[in-house]
Each structure stands twice: as structure tokens, then as C-alpha cells.
């Protein structure tokens, strides 16, 4: 048979947000579809009416888009195989149910929940090998059925599980697996109100949507066996299955809500970069190559194969995700990094500065790009630049109090700066300085022309000054840094002086000396 066009789907239930496991399932389906030159579609499995919400659906769609997974068919996209929400496909399940009833693969079950439970209890007490539905309605006569109907009982439709049949199945991840149908229940397919249950709806839709490959969590492996039987009963060929292992926490236990944010959009809101999150999730069970951790979506698509997904559970490590995010963040130019972090900077930076001082802000961001991993981490670190006088943290207070003479140095240094060619302080126009200098100084190439003293020149002046003063340079910089920024962390001292500009430096040095 000629291979049909590959068609893969992600089939979320909109009963909650897109979480890590769902994002990974979507990603492997998406990547396989793109790698095989096929179609990736979204199907919304909304038959749990009590728990499905439109809000969850929107969060799922937004999460997929944020991670850069586009779908060819599905909600907001349409397609030739729709509708793509199960509650709009009830007529199709009804038709398939009639077919299965007619062929004898299904039967009507009038048992009440209490009767089903009582049946289980009897099996449990008898220590039966199989515990489940006892099959009371398997072989009802027309007469018995009529009697139940007369009592007003509404039947569920159950699948007639073949007795003790050994199935040898191939899973793209797990390889060959043998399952005996005696371990499986006559599961319910359709409720009296015409709403299908998962396995049944899934198969009717996988047939209707011509799905060729199914990638999903290993918790669905046994469902996959039931589904194979349903495909057979409906006279269709089943897709290739890949059941992917669980995501584990650092200790190798099943990942819980405590170990990772449940909603992918929380990563977005915290300022994680989508390219980095995508890259990290891709690695939870799959490897690009032995040595390489960082890759783009396109690079992944070029080499992705479902058969290369690992058999053992992948460990989620928040620290590694952060590290990866930092790696991506450092690839941005300072200007792009500023642009991307803008939503998180609104409380820290005066709004007008984005238009009046973009180069200055980019220089500030450049000083911190090595020091943060996610976009929201800039704001709390740069606040000292925008206040009148910084609040000194404990380390800064200690550095200032260490040497009796330190306050004198600050005053003398303030006088020196008053006579040097520092850029003006914000909010004055500093354009001539900031466009010429790209901080941090350690990385910056020599600055060809700057109308003001560059950080390198400020440093030279300072070294000469400490010699004159007879103070060790190392002893001098700590109290100065404390006075200027209020902390001993952060950029190099002369980047600080350059960024603050003349008036702010003098004011801070004098205030700390008083
Ligand atoms: N709605 C199911 C889930 O979210 C889909 C499973 C499948 O892909 O078949 O787990």
C-alpha cells in the first residue's frame, strides 16, 4: 500500500491549562508531522462537559502558539476533516455505534452504577484474576432488553471484548508488546445521552480524520490496545502508535504540580523565552545529538524521528531550564533584550525613558545580560539606577563602614568627578555617550569616539586618583560601589559611574559620606 500522507494530531481535553506533559506531547506530534512533511491538527476532546471550559481551551491554544507550534487544521483554522471539537461530532459517534451494535461488537448495558459496583465486589471477594464489569448484559435476549426499557432504564453501549485473545503489538517507542484481552474490560463507549467516552470517540475521530501516527503519554498504552480492537471492529487500519514515557522530577518520581508550573503560560508570564522552553521540553525524552543541547525548532524538525524517543522517563530539572533560558537570553543584542523585557520593566523604569533614552536602557540591560536567566529578573536588579538615593543593603553598609577614612575618599572622589567629563545623568540627554558605548566594558571593543569619558577612561582616572590618595585600589572601589548602587553585586564600578552620570554620582557619594 502506498503510504498515505502523514497526519498527526494533538488531542487535548480543555479541562485545564496546557501543562508540561501536554506541551511535550504536542511538540513530538508537531515535530513528527513537520519532519514527515505531513499535517498537524488539533482536536478538542471536550466530552467531559462538567470540566471542559472555553477558558481552558483558549489557554491551551495560546500556550501552543507561544511555544511556536502552529496547526494546519483545528480550532480557529478549520479544515476538511472538521468539526474539530468532539461535542460537534456526536452524529458520527452515533453512526459508528449503530454499526458496532449491528456487527455484534457492542451491546447495550442496563446495569446501574450500584449493580456494577456490586459485581466488582463479588469479583474482588472471589479473588478473580480480572476485576471489572462482570458482563451481565453481554447476552441479553430481546425480551430481557424490552423489560429493562419498560422499567425506564437507559442503556450504555459497551464494547464486546474478545475473550482471551493475545495481541502482539508494535509501539514505536516501546517496541513489541504482548497483551492478553482477558486483562481488559467490556468498556463503555457511549452514554445514553449520546456523549461518547474517550476510547470510542478517539477511534471514530482518528478514522474520520485519517490519522496515521499517534503520539501520547504512556498512561494511554492500554487504551491504545482497546483502540486497536475498535479499529479492527470498525474495519479500519490503526495508526502507528508511540507511547512516550512519563516526565519525572529530579528524584526520579512522577512529576507533580510542585515540581513544575502546571500552566505553560506561567513560564511566559515569568519571562522565560519561548524558544528556550521549546528547546528544553524537546529534550525531555529525545536528544538532538550526543553533544548538542541547543537547537532551533527548524533544526529539530530536520532530524526528528519518533523512533528516537527514549524508553525511560525523562527528568525535569528547573535549573537546567533556567540555564537554557539564560543561554538564549545572551544571544539577544542588548536592544532586542530590552525590547523583549519591556513588559516586565514598566514598574522599574520611567515609561518615557523607552523613547527618550533607548541606548542608555540598552546599556543597562547589557550589564545584566550575563547575570540573569529570565526576562523578569532585570527589573528588581536595576531599580537603584532610577531612585534619588539608593537604599544600602547589608553588604554595602559593611563596605562603607570598614575603613574610617572611606567617607573622606568619597568626598574627594565626588570632587574629582565634578571636574571630569562624565555623561549627564538621566533624565538629561545622554545620547552622545550611550550610542557610542556598548556595555559591559569587559566585552566592549575600544570606543572610537565618545563625546564623554568612557568607562575605560573613568577607570584610568580613578586608578591615578587612588595612587595620589595613597589608597589601595581594591579598598577604594568597595565603599564607592556601595555609595553609588547600594549593593556589592551588579556591573563593574566604572560601568556604574558611566550609567549614573555626573550629577547622580556626586549626589550619591556626598550623601553616603554625610
Ligand atoms: N484527550 C486525551 C488526553 O488529553 C487524548 C489522548 C490521545 O492523544 O489519544 O489525554
Short mmCIF file of C-alpha atoms and ligand atoms in Angstrom, two decimals:
data_model
loop_
_atom_site.label_atom_id
_atom_site.label_comp_id
_atom_site.label_asym_id
_atom_site.label_seq_id
_atom_site.Cartn_x
_atom_site.Cartn_y
_atom_site.Cartn_z
CA UNK A 1 0.00 0.00 0.00
CA UNK A 2 1.28 3.49 -0.78
CA UNK A 3 1.98 5.39 2.41
CA UNK A 4 -0.80 7.90 2.97
CA UNK A 5 0.10 11.49 3.74
CA UNK A 6 1.19 11.56 7.38
CA UNK A 7 -1.45 13.12 9.61
CA UNK A 8 -0.83 13.65 13.30
CA UNK A 9 -2.91 15.24 15.96
CA UNK A 10 -2.71 16.72 19.41
CA UNK A 11 -5.98 15.99 21.19
CA UNK A 12 -6.18 17.94 24.43
CA UNK A 13 -9.14 17.89 26.77
CA UNK A 14 -9.91 21.51 27.66
CA UNK A 15 -10.31 20.69 31.34
CA UNK A 16 -7.23 22.64 32.41
CA UNK A 17 -4.30 24.58 31.02
CA UNK A 18 -1.55 23.32 28.73
CA UNK A 19 0.92 21.74 31.11
CA UNK A 20 4.43 20.44 30.59
CA UNK A 21 3.41 16.89 29.63
CA UNK A 22 0.79 18.14 27.18
CA UNK A 23 3.22 20.59 25.64
CA UNK A 24 5.74 17.80 25.09
CA UNK A 25 3.10 15.51 23.55
CA UNK A 26 2.01 18.32 21.24
CA UNK A 27 5.62 19.03 20.36
CA UNK A 28 6.51 15.48 19.34
CA UNK A 29 3.37 15.25 17.21
CA UNK A 30 4.11 18.63 15.70
CA UNK A 31 7.77 17.83 15.02
CA UNK A 32 6.95 14.43 13.51
CA UNK A 33 4.31 15.96 11.26
CA UNK A 34 6.73 18.64 10.11
CA UNK A 35 9.59 16.14 9.73
CA UNK A 36 7.44 13.79 7.64
CA UNK A 37 6.03 16.60 5.52
CA UNK A 38 2.57 15.82 6.85
CA UNK A 39 -0.29 17.59 8.57
CA UNK A 40 -0.55 18.54 12.23
CA UNK A 41 -4.06 19.05 13.54
CA UNK A 42 -5.69 19.90 16.82
CA UNK A 43 -8.71 18.02 18.04
CA UNK A 44 -10.53 19.20 21.11
CA UNK A 45 -11.73 16.33 23.28
CA UNK A 46 -14.43 18.19 25.17
CA UNK A 47 -16.80 15.36 26.06
CA UNK A 48 -16.26 15.85 29.80
CA UNK A 49 -18.82 18.61 29.80
CA UNK A 50 -18.65 19.32 33.51
CA UNK A 51 -14.92 20.08 33.40
CA UNK A 52 -14.37 21.44 29.90
CA UNK A 53 -14.27 25.21 29.59
CA UNK A 54 -13.67 27.68 26.84
CA UNK A 55 -11.18 29.47 29.08
CA UNK A 56 -9.03 26.32 29.25
CA UNK A 57 -9.26 25.90 25.50
CA UNK A 58 -8.05 29.46 24.96
CA UNK A 59 -5.15 28.91 27.37
CA UNK A 60 -4.16 25.74 25.50
CA UNK A 61 -4.26 27.48 22.11
CA UNK A 62 -2.31 30.45 23.45
CA UNK A 63 0.26 28.13 25.04
CA UNK A 64 0.78 26.23 21.78
CA UNK A 65 1.18 29.44 19.83
CA UNK A 66 3.57 30.87 22.43
CA UNK A 67 5.76 27.80 22.02
CA UNK A 68 5.67 28.21 18.26
CA UNK A 69 3.60 25.17 17.37
CA UNK A 70 1.28 26.03 14.53
CA UNK A 71 -1.52 23.71 13.47
CA UNK A 72 -2.79 23.14 9.95
CA UNK A 73 -6.30 22.10 10.90
CA UNK A 74 -8.36 22.62 14.03
CA UNK A 75 -9.91 25.41 16.06
CA UNK A 76 -9.63 28.87 14.52
CA UNK A 77 -8.11 27.22 11.48
CA UNK A 78 -10.80 24.95 10.07
CA UNK A 79 -10.01 22.13 7.68
CA UNK A 80 -11.60 19.47 5.53
CA UNK A 81 -11.96 16.92 8.34
CA UNK A 82 -13.87 19.03 10.86
CA UNK A 83 -15.59 19.84 13.03
CA UNK A 84 -12.59 19.55 15.35
CA UNK A 85 -14.44 19.56 18.69
CA UNK A 86 -15.91 16.27 19.76
CA UNK A 87 -19.16 17.73 21.07
CA UNK A 88 -19.86 18.82 17.50
CA UNK A 89 -19.33 15.30 16.18
CA UNK A 90 -21.97 13.39 18.15
CA UNK A 91 -23.77 12.22 14.98
CA UNK A 92 -20.58 10.45 13.88
CA UNK A 93 -20.29 8.51 17.13
CA UNK A 94 -23.96 7.55 16.90
CA UNK A 95 -23.43 6.14 13.41
CA UNK A 96 -20.34 4.18 14.45
CA UNK A 97 -22.20 2.87 17.50
CA UNK A 98 -25.02 1.57 15.31
CA UNK A 99 -22.50 -0.15 13.08
CA UNK A 100 -20.79 -1.88 16.01
CA UNK A 101 -24.11 -2.94 17.51
CA UNK A 102 -25.18 -4.39 14.22
CA UNK A 103 -21.94 -6.32 13.77
CA UNK A 104 -22.17 -7.66 17.31
CA UNK A 105 -19.03 -5.88 18.55
CA UNK A 106 -21.09 -3.86 21.00
CA UNK A 107 -24.05 -4.44 23.28
CA UNK A 108 -26.46 -2.42 25.37
CA UNK A 109 -25.89 -2.50 29.09
CA UNK A 110 -28.67 -1.62 31.53
CA UNK A 111 -26.69 -2.09 34.72
CA UNK A 112 -26.92 0.73 37.22
CA UNK A 113 -23.73 2.08 38.83
CA UNK A 114 -24.71 0.26 42.04
CA UNK A 115 -25.09 -3.04 40.23
CA UNK A 116 -21.74 -2.59 38.51
CA UNK A 117 -20.08 -1.84 41.83
CA UNK A 118 -21.73 -4.85 43.46
CA UNK A 119 -20.46 -7.04 40.59
CA UNK A 120 -16.91 -5.82 41.16
CA UNK A 121 -17.13 -6.52 44.85
CA UNK A 122 -18.12 -10.13 44.16
CA UNK A 123 -15.11 -10.50 41.84
CA UNK A 124 -12.84 -8.97 44.43
CA UNK A 125 -14.12 -11.27 47.15
CA UNK A 126 -13.61 -14.28 44.87
CA UNK A 127 -10.07 -13.02 44.17
CA UNK A 128 -10.80 -13.26 40.48
CA UNK A 129 -7.85 -12.60 38.15
CA UNK A 130 -9.81 -9.90 36.40
CA UNK A 131 -11.76 -7.22 38.22
CA UNK A 132 -14.12 -5.07 36.21
CA UNK A 133 -17.52 -5.19 34.64
CA UNK A 134 -18.99 -8.68 35.14
CA UNK A 135 -20.63 -8.85 31.73
CA UNK A 136 -24.19 -9.31 33.00
CA UNK A 137 -25.72 -7.65 29.93
CA UNK A 138 -23.45 -9.31 27.37
CA UNK A 139 -26.03 -11.74 26.12
CA UNK A 140 -29.43 -10.27 26.91
CA UNK A 141 -32.34 -11.55 24.91
CA UNK A 142 -34.66 -9.13 23.13
CA UNK A 143 -37.21 -9.94 25.78
CA UNK A 144 -34.88 -9.04 28.65
CA UNK A 145 -33.91 -5.80 26.95
CA UNK A 146 -37.54 -4.85 26.48
CA UNK A 147 -38.16 -5.47 30.17
CA UNK A 148 -35.35 -3.12 31.15
CA UNK A 149 -36.63 -0.50 28.73
CA UNK A 150 -40.06 -0.79 30.23
CA UNK A 151 -38.60 -0.01 33.63
CA UNK A 152 -37.30 3.22 32.06
CA UNK A 153 -33.62 2.20 32.21
CA UNK A 154 -31.39 3.92 29.65
CA UNK A 155 -28.57 1.76 28.33
CA UNK A 156 -24.87 2.46 27.95
CA UNK A 157 -23.20 0.98 24.91
CA UNK A 158 -20.37 -1.42 25.76
CA UNK A 159 -17.66 -2.94 23.65
CA UNK A 160 -17.72 -6.73 23.47
CA UNK A 161 -14.13 -7.52 24.36
CA UNK A 162 -12.86 -10.65 22.60
CA UNK A 163 -12.21 -13.33 25.20
CA UNK A 164 -8.60 -14.25 25.98
CA UNK A 165 -7.03 -13.15 22.75
CA UNK A 166 -3.30 -12.44 22.72
CA UNK A 167 -2.39 -9.30 20.83
CA UNK A 168 1.16 -8.71 19.70
CA UNK A 169 1.52 -5.03 19.04
CA UNK A 170 4.31 -2.78 17.90
CA UNK A 171 4.83 0.56 19.55
CA UNK A 172 7.32 2.98 18.01
CA UNK A 173 8.79 3.74 21.42
CA UNK A 174 8.24 0.57 23.41
CA UNK A 175 8.84 -1.95 20.64
CA UNK A 176 6.98 -5.28 20.59
CA UNK A 177 4.49 -5.76 23.41
CA UNK A 178 2.08 -8.63 24.10
CA UNK A 179 -1.26 -8.06 25.79
CA UNK A 180 -3.98 -10.56 26.59
CA UNK A 181 -7.51 -9.23 26.16
CA UNK A 182 -8.58 -11.05 29.30
CA UNK A 183 -6.96 -8.16 31.20
CA UNK A 184 -9.39 -5.77 29.54
CA UNK A 185 -12.91 -4.72 30.35
CA UNK A 186 -16.02 -4.52 28.21
CA UNK A 187 -15.59 -0.75 28.35
CA UNK A 188 -18.40 1.76 27.91
CA UNK A 189 -18.31 3.58 24.58
CA UNK A 190 -21.43 5.68 24.52
CA UNK A 191 -23.64 7.07 27.25
CA UNK A 192 -27.43 7.10 26.94
CA UNK A 193 -27.34 10.83 26.16
CA UNK A 194 -25.22 10.12 23.07
CA UNK A 195 -21.98 11.50 24.52
CA UNK A 196 -19.09 9.14 23.80
CA UNK A 197 -16.30 8.10 26.14
CA UNK A 198 -12.67 8.70 25.35
CA UNK A 199 -11.58 5.46 23.65
CA UNK A 200 -14.55 5.31 21.35
CA UNK A 201 -14.59 8.97 20.35
CA UNK A 202 -10.84 8.87 19.84
CA UNK A 203 -11.05 5.97 17.38
CA UNK A 204 -14.03 7.31 15.45
CA UNK A 205 -12.13 10.59 15.07
CA UNK A 206 -8.75 9.05 14.30
CA UNK A 207 -10.50 7.16 11.50
CA UNK A 208 -12.51 10.17 10.34
CA UNK A 209 -9.51 12.47 10.42
CA UNK A 210 -7.26 9.89 8.70
CA UNK A 211 -4.69 9.93 11.48
CA UNK A 212 -1.57 7.93 10.61
CA UNK A 213 0.56 8.33 13.77
CA UNK A 214 -0.48 8.80 17.39
CA UNK A 215 2.00 10.15 19.92
CA UNK A 216 0.83 10.44 23.53
CA UNK A 217 1.73 9.68 27.12
CA UNK A 218 2.34 6.09 28.19
CA UNK A 219 -0.68 6.27 30.52
CA UNK A 220 -2.65 5.67 27.34
CA UNK A 221 -0.83 2.47 26.39
CA UNK A 222 -3.66 0.13 27.46
CA UNK A 223 -6.18 2.48 25.90
CA UNK A 224 -4.17 2.01 22.74
CA UNK A 225 -4.87 -1.74 22.89
CA UNK A 226 -8.60 -1.12 23.28
CA UNK A 227 -8.41 1.32 20.42
CA UNK A 228 -6.68 -1.20 18.16
CA UNK A 229 -9.59 -3.56 18.78
CA UNK A 230 -12.05 -0.82 17.95
CA UNK A 231 -10.24 -0.02 14.71
CA UNK A 232 -10.47 -3.68 13.80
CA UNK A 233 -14.14 -3.85 14.69
CA UNK A 234 -14.83 -0.81 12.52
CA UNK A 235 -12.86 -2.34 9.65
CA UNK A 236 -10.08 0.26 9.63
CA UNK A 237 -6.34 0.08 9.83
CA UNK A 238 -4.98 1.55 13.03
CA UNK A 239 -2.34 4.29 13.11
CA UNK A 240 1.23 3.78 14.26
CA UNK A 241 1.45 4.37 17.99
CA UNK A 242 4.22 5.97 20.03
CA UNK A 243 3.57 5.99 23.77
CA UNK A 244 6.08 8.26 25.39
CA UNK A 245 7.39 7.78 28.93
CA UNK A 246 6.39 9.91 31.88
CA UNK A 247 8.18 13.07 32.82
CA UNK A 248 9.88 12.57 36.20
CA UNK A 249 11.11 15.00 38.78
CA UNK A 250 14.77 15.32 39.78
CA UNK A 251 14.45 12.40 42.19
CA UNK A 252 13.06 10.13 39.51
CA UNK A 253 9.48 10.26 40.85
CA UNK A 254 6.40 11.11 38.83
CA UNK A 255 6.32 14.84 38.20
CA UNK A 256 3.86 16.63 40.44
CA UNK A 257 2.50 20.14 40.40
CA UNK A 258 5.12 21.11 42.95
CA UNK A 259 7.95 20.21 40.59
CA UNK A 260 6.92 22.29 37.61
CA UNK A 261 4.47 25.01 36.78
CA UNK A 262 1.28 23.38 35.60
CA UNK A 263 0.38 26.06 33.12
CA UNK A 264 2.86 26.76 30.33
CA UNK A 265 1.69 30.37 30.27
CA UNK A 266 3.13 30.80 33.75
CA UNK A 267 6.55 30.39 32.17
CA UNK A 268 5.62 33.03 29.65
CA UNK A 269 4.42 35.38 32.38
CA UNK A 270 7.59 34.89 34.41
CA UNK A 271 9.66 35.93 31.44
CA UNK A 272 11.01 32.62 30.18
CA UNK A 273 11.85 32.76 26.49
CA UNK A 274 9.61 30.54 24.34
CA UNK A 275 12.50 29.34 22.16
CA UNK A 276 14.33 28.16 25.26
CA UNK A 277 11.27 26.48 26.79
CA UNK A 278 10.57 24.75 23.49
CA UNK A 279 14.18 23.58 23.27
CA UNK A 280 14.16 22.33 26.85
CA UNK A 281 10.87 20.45 26.56
CA UNK A 282 12.06 18.81 23.34
CA UNK A 283 14.91 17.30 25.33
CA UNK A 284 12.58 15.58 27.81
CA UNK A 285 12.84 12.18 26.17
CA UNK A 286 14.59 12.96 22.92
CA UNK A 287 18.10 14.06 22.03
CA UNK A 288 19.24 16.21 19.14
CA UNK A 289 22.65 14.55 19.04
CA UNK A 290 25.07 13.23 21.63
CA UNK A 291 26.71 16.53 22.43
CA UNK A 292 24.32 19.24 21.43
CA UNK A 293 21.68 20.72 23.72
CA UNK A 294 20.72 23.94 21.99
CA UNK A 295 18.81 23.90 18.73
CA UNK A 296 16.02 25.71 16.93
CA UNK A 297 12.63 24.31 16.01
CA UNK A 298 13.74 24.05 12.41
CA UNK A 299 16.90 22.18 13.35
CA UNK A 300 14.82 19.79 15.42
CA UNK A 301 12.40 19.17 12.57
CA UNK A 302 15.28 18.34 10.24
CA UNK A 303 16.43 15.39 12.35
CA UNK A 304 13.36 14.36 14.37
CA UNK A 305 12.22 10.72 14.31
CA UNK A 306 9.59 9.19 16.57
CA UNK A 307 11.69 6.02 16.80
CA UNK A 308 14.41 8.03 18.56
CA UNK A 309 12.25 8.92 21.55
CA UNK A 310 13.73 7.34 24.68
CA UNK A 311 12.10 4.44 26.52
CA UNK A 312 12.84 5.65 30.02
CA UNK A 313 11.31 8.57 31.86
CA UNK A 314 12.94 11.96 31.31
CA UNK A 315 13.78 14.09 34.32
CA UNK A 316 12.52 17.63 34.53
CA UNK A 317 15.11 19.95 36.01
CA UNK A 318 14.02 23.54 36.57
CA UNK A 319 17.65 24.62 36.98
CA UNK A 320 18.56 23.33 33.55
CA UNK A 321 15.55 25.10 32.07
CA UNK A 322 16.74 28.34 33.67
CA UNK A 323 20.27 27.78 32.44
CA UNK A 324 18.99 27.22 28.91
CA UNK A 325 16.86 30.31 29.08
CA UNK A 326 19.93 32.33 30.11
CA UNK A 327 21.82 30.94 27.12
CA UNK A 328 19.07 32.14 24.79
CA UNK A 329 18.82 35.48 26.54
CA UNK A 330 22.52 36.14 25.99
CA UNK A 331 22.12 35.60 22.27
CA UNK A 332 19.99 38.73 22.01
CA UNK A 333 21.55 42.08 21.23
CA UNK A 334 21.10 44.43 24.18
CA UNK A 335 18.50 46.38 22.20
CA UNK A 336 16.47 43.24 21.45
CA UNK A 337 16.79 42.10 25.02
CA UNK A 338 15.45 45.46 26.16
CA UNK A 339 12.56 45.17 23.74
CA UNK A 340 11.69 41.68 24.98
CA UNK A 341 11.94 42.57 28.66
CA UNK A 342 9.89 45.75 28.33
CA UNK A 343 6.66 44.25 29.74
CA UNK A 344 8.48 43.43 32.98
CA UNK A 345 10.22 46.78 33.26
CA UNK A 346 7.22 49.05 33.46
CA UNK A 347 7.39 49.47 37.24
CA UNK A 348 11.14 49.82 37.38
CA UNK A 349 11.78 52.20 34.50
CA UNK A 350 10.04 55.54 33.82
CA UNK A 351 7.90 54.94 30.75
CA UNK A 352 9.24 57.94 28.80
CA UNK A 353 12.80 56.58 29.03
CA UNK A 354 11.96 53.90 26.45
CA UNK A 355 11.59 56.60 23.82
CA UNK A 356 13.97 59.25 25.13
CA UNK A 357 16.83 57.00 26.36
CA UNK A 358 16.73 53.69 24.47
CA UNK A 359 20.52 53.42 24.13
CA UNK A 360 21.05 54.15 27.81
CA UNK A 361 18.49 51.50 28.78
CA UNK A 362 20.10 49.02 26.39
CA UNK A 363 23.45 49.68 28.06
CA UNK A 364 21.90 48.99 31.45
CA UNK A 365 20.39 45.73 30.16
CA UNK A 366 23.74 44.74 28.59
CA UNK A 367 25.35 45.00 32.02
CA UNK A 368 22.93 42.42 33.37
CA UNK A 369 22.57 40.04 30.46
CA UNK A 370 25.23 37.73 31.89
CA UNK A 371 23.64 37.88 35.30
CA UNK A 372 20.00 36.89 34.69
CA UNK A 373 18.26 33.92 33.10
CA UNK A 374 14.70 35.15 32.57
CA UNK A 375 13.28 38.45 31.40
CA UNK A 376 11.55 39.37 34.66
CA UNK A 377 14.84 39.30 36.55
CA UNK A 378 16.11 42.61 35.19
CA UNK A 379 13.56 44.81 36.93
CA UNK A 380 14.46 44.07 40.58
CA UNK A 381 18.16 44.38 39.79
CA UNK A 382 18.16 47.79 38.09
CA UNK A 383 15.92 49.80 40.40
CA UNK A 384 18.92 51.52 42.05
CA UNK A 385 19.53 53.48 38.86
CA UNK A 386 16.20 55.25 38.98
CA UNK A 387 15.92 56.31 42.59
CA UNK A 388 17.05 59.56 44.14
CA UNK A 389 19.37 57.81 46.59
CA UNK A 390 19.85 54.03 46.80
CA UNK A 391 18.96 52.06 49.91
CA UNK A 392 22.14 50.37 51.13
CA UNK A 393 21.93 46.63 51.66
CA UNK A 394 23.83 44.92 54.47
CA UNK A 395 26.96 44.21 52.45
CA UNK A 396 27.05 47.78 51.18
CA UNK A 397 26.72 49.15 54.72
CA UNK A 398 29.61 46.96 55.83
CA UNK A 399 31.78 48.03 52.92
CA UNK A 400 31.13 51.63 53.74
CA UNK A 401 31.90 51.23 57.43
CA UNK A 402 35.07 49.14 57.05
CA UNK A 403 37.56 51.96 56.84
CA UNK A 404 37.33 55.16 58.91
CA UNK A 405 38.77 57.13 56.02
CA UNK A 406 36.28 55.86 53.44
CA UNK A 407 33.90 58.78 53.79
CA UNK A 408 36.74 61.19 53.09
CA UNK A 409 37.59 59.24 49.93
CA UNK A 410 34.01 59.52 48.76
CA UNK A 411 34.02 63.29 49.15
CA UNK A 412 37.36 63.61 47.36
CA UNK A 413 36.16 61.34 44.58
CA UNK A 414 32.98 63.39 44.24
CA UNK A 415 35.14 66.49 43.74
CA UNK A 416 37.19 64.68 41.14
CA UNK A 417 34.10 63.61 39.22
CA UNK A 418 32.72 67.14 39.39
CA UNK A 419 35.65 68.20 37.24
CA UNK A 420 35.68 65.25 34.87
CA UNK A 421 33.92 64.70 31.58
CA UNK A 422 31.17 62.27 32.71
CA UNK A 423 27.95 61.94 30.73
CA UNK A 424 24.99 63.83 32.18
CA UNK A 425 22.63 61.94 34.47
CA UNK A 426 19.19 60.74 33.47
CA UNK A 427 16.77 62.37 32.62
CA UNK A 428 19.17 64.75 30.81
CA UNK A 429 20.01 63.80 27.25
CA UNK A 430 22.93 61.32 27.22
CA UNK A 431 22.62 60.20 23.63
CA UNK A 432 26.15 61.18 22.64
CA UNK A 433 27.58 58.89 25.29
CA UNK A 434 25.22 55.95 25.17
CA UNK A 435 25.12 55.35 21.46
CA UNK A 436 28.91 55.22 21.38
CA UNK A 437 29.38 52.84 24.29
CA UNK A 438 28.09 49.34 24.44
CA UNK A 439 28.48 47.94 27.92
CA UNK A 440 29.65 45.87 29.71
CA UNK A 441 33.14 47.28 29.46
CA UNK A 442 34.91 43.95 29.76
CA UNK A 443 33.38 42.87 26.50
CA UNK A 444 33.18 46.22 24.76
CA UNK A 445 35.51 46.91 21.91
CA UNK A 446 37.54 50.11 22.17
CA UNK A 447 35.20 53.04 21.79
CA UNK A 448 36.27 55.11 18.81
CA UNK A 449 34.61 58.35 19.61
CA UNK A 450 32.56 59.26 22.61
CA UNK A 451 31.83 62.85 23.49
CA UNK A 452 32.20 61.93 27.18
CA UNK A 453 34.57 59.89 29.31
CA UNK A 454 34.10 56.18 28.62
CA UNK A 455 34.11 53.60 31.42
CA UNK A 456 37.69 52.75 30.48
CA UNK A 457 38.76 56.40 30.81
CA UNK A 458 36.86 56.75 34.09
CA UNK A 459 38.78 53.75 35.38
CA UNK A 460 42.15 55.17 34.35
CA UNK A 461 41.36 58.44 36.10
CA UNK A 462 40.28 56.57 39.19
CA UNK A 463 43.43 54.46 39.34
CA UNK A 464 45.61 57.56 39.10
CA UNK A 465 43.48 59.20 41.77
CA UNK A 466 43.84 56.33 44.26
CA UNK A 467 47.60 56.39 43.79
CA UNK A 468 47.66 60.08 44.59
CA UNK A 469 45.47 59.38 47.58
CA UNK A 470 47.74 56.57 48.71
CA UNK A 471 44.81 54.12 48.93
CA UNK A 472 44.78 50.60 47.55
CA UNK A 473 42.53 50.47 44.51
CA UNK A 474 40.77 47.34 45.84
CA UNK A 475 39.98 49.05 49.15
CA UNK A 476 38.69 52.12 47.38
CA UNK A 477 36.20 50.54 44.98
CA UNK A 478 34.03 48.77 47.58
CA UNK A 479 32.77 51.80 49.51
CA UNK A 480 32.38 53.74 46.26
CA UNK A 481 30.31 50.98 44.71
CA UNK A 482 28.23 50.77 47.91
CA UNK A 483 27.57 54.50 47.86
CA UNK A 484 26.61 54.53 44.19
CA UNK A 485 24.48 51.44 43.81
CA UNK A 486 23.62 50.38 47.36
CA UNK A 487 24.91 46.84 46.82
CA UNK A 488 28.13 44.97 46.17
CA UNK A 489 26.56 42.98 43.32
CA UNK A 490 25.98 44.13 39.79
CA UNK A 491 28.05 45.63 36.99
CA UNK A 492 31.63 46.80 37.19
CA UNK A 493 32.17 50.02 39.12
CA UNK A 494 33.06 52.12 36.08
CA UNK A 495 30.04 50.91 34.16
CA UNK A 496 28.07 52.08 37.18
CA UNK A 497 29.70 55.50 37.17
CA UNK A 498 29.15 55.81 33.43
CA UNK A 499 25.49 54.78 33.64
CA UNK A 500 24.67 57.04 36.57
CA UNK A 501 26.35 60.08 35.03
CA UNK A 502 27.86 63.09 36.73
CA UNK A 503 25.21 64.65 38.97
CA UNK A 504 23.83 61.39 40.29
CA UNK A 505 27.30 60.11 41.17
CA UNK A 506 28.24 63.27 43.02
CA UNK A 507 24.97 63.35 44.89
CA UNK A 508 25.24 59.72 45.97
CA UNK A 509 28.88 59.97 47.03
CA UNK A 510 28.23 63.07 49.12
CA UNK A 511 25.09 61.62 50.66
CA UNK A 512 26.90 58.43 51.69
CA UNK A 513 29.71 60.50 53.22
CA UNK A 514 27.43 62.58 55.37
N1 LIG B 1 -7.72 13.79 25.36
C1 LIG B 1 -6.71 12.80 25.63
C2 LIG B 1 -5.75 13.35 26.66
O1 LIG B 1 -5.70 14.55 26.83
C3 LIG B 1 -6.01 12.46 24.35
C4 LIG B 1 -5.21 11.22 24.34
C5 LIG B 1 -4.82 10.84 22.93
O2 LIG B 1 -3.97 11.53 22.37
O3 LIG B 1 -5.39 9.89 22.40
O4 LIG B 1 -5.07 12.61 27.34
#
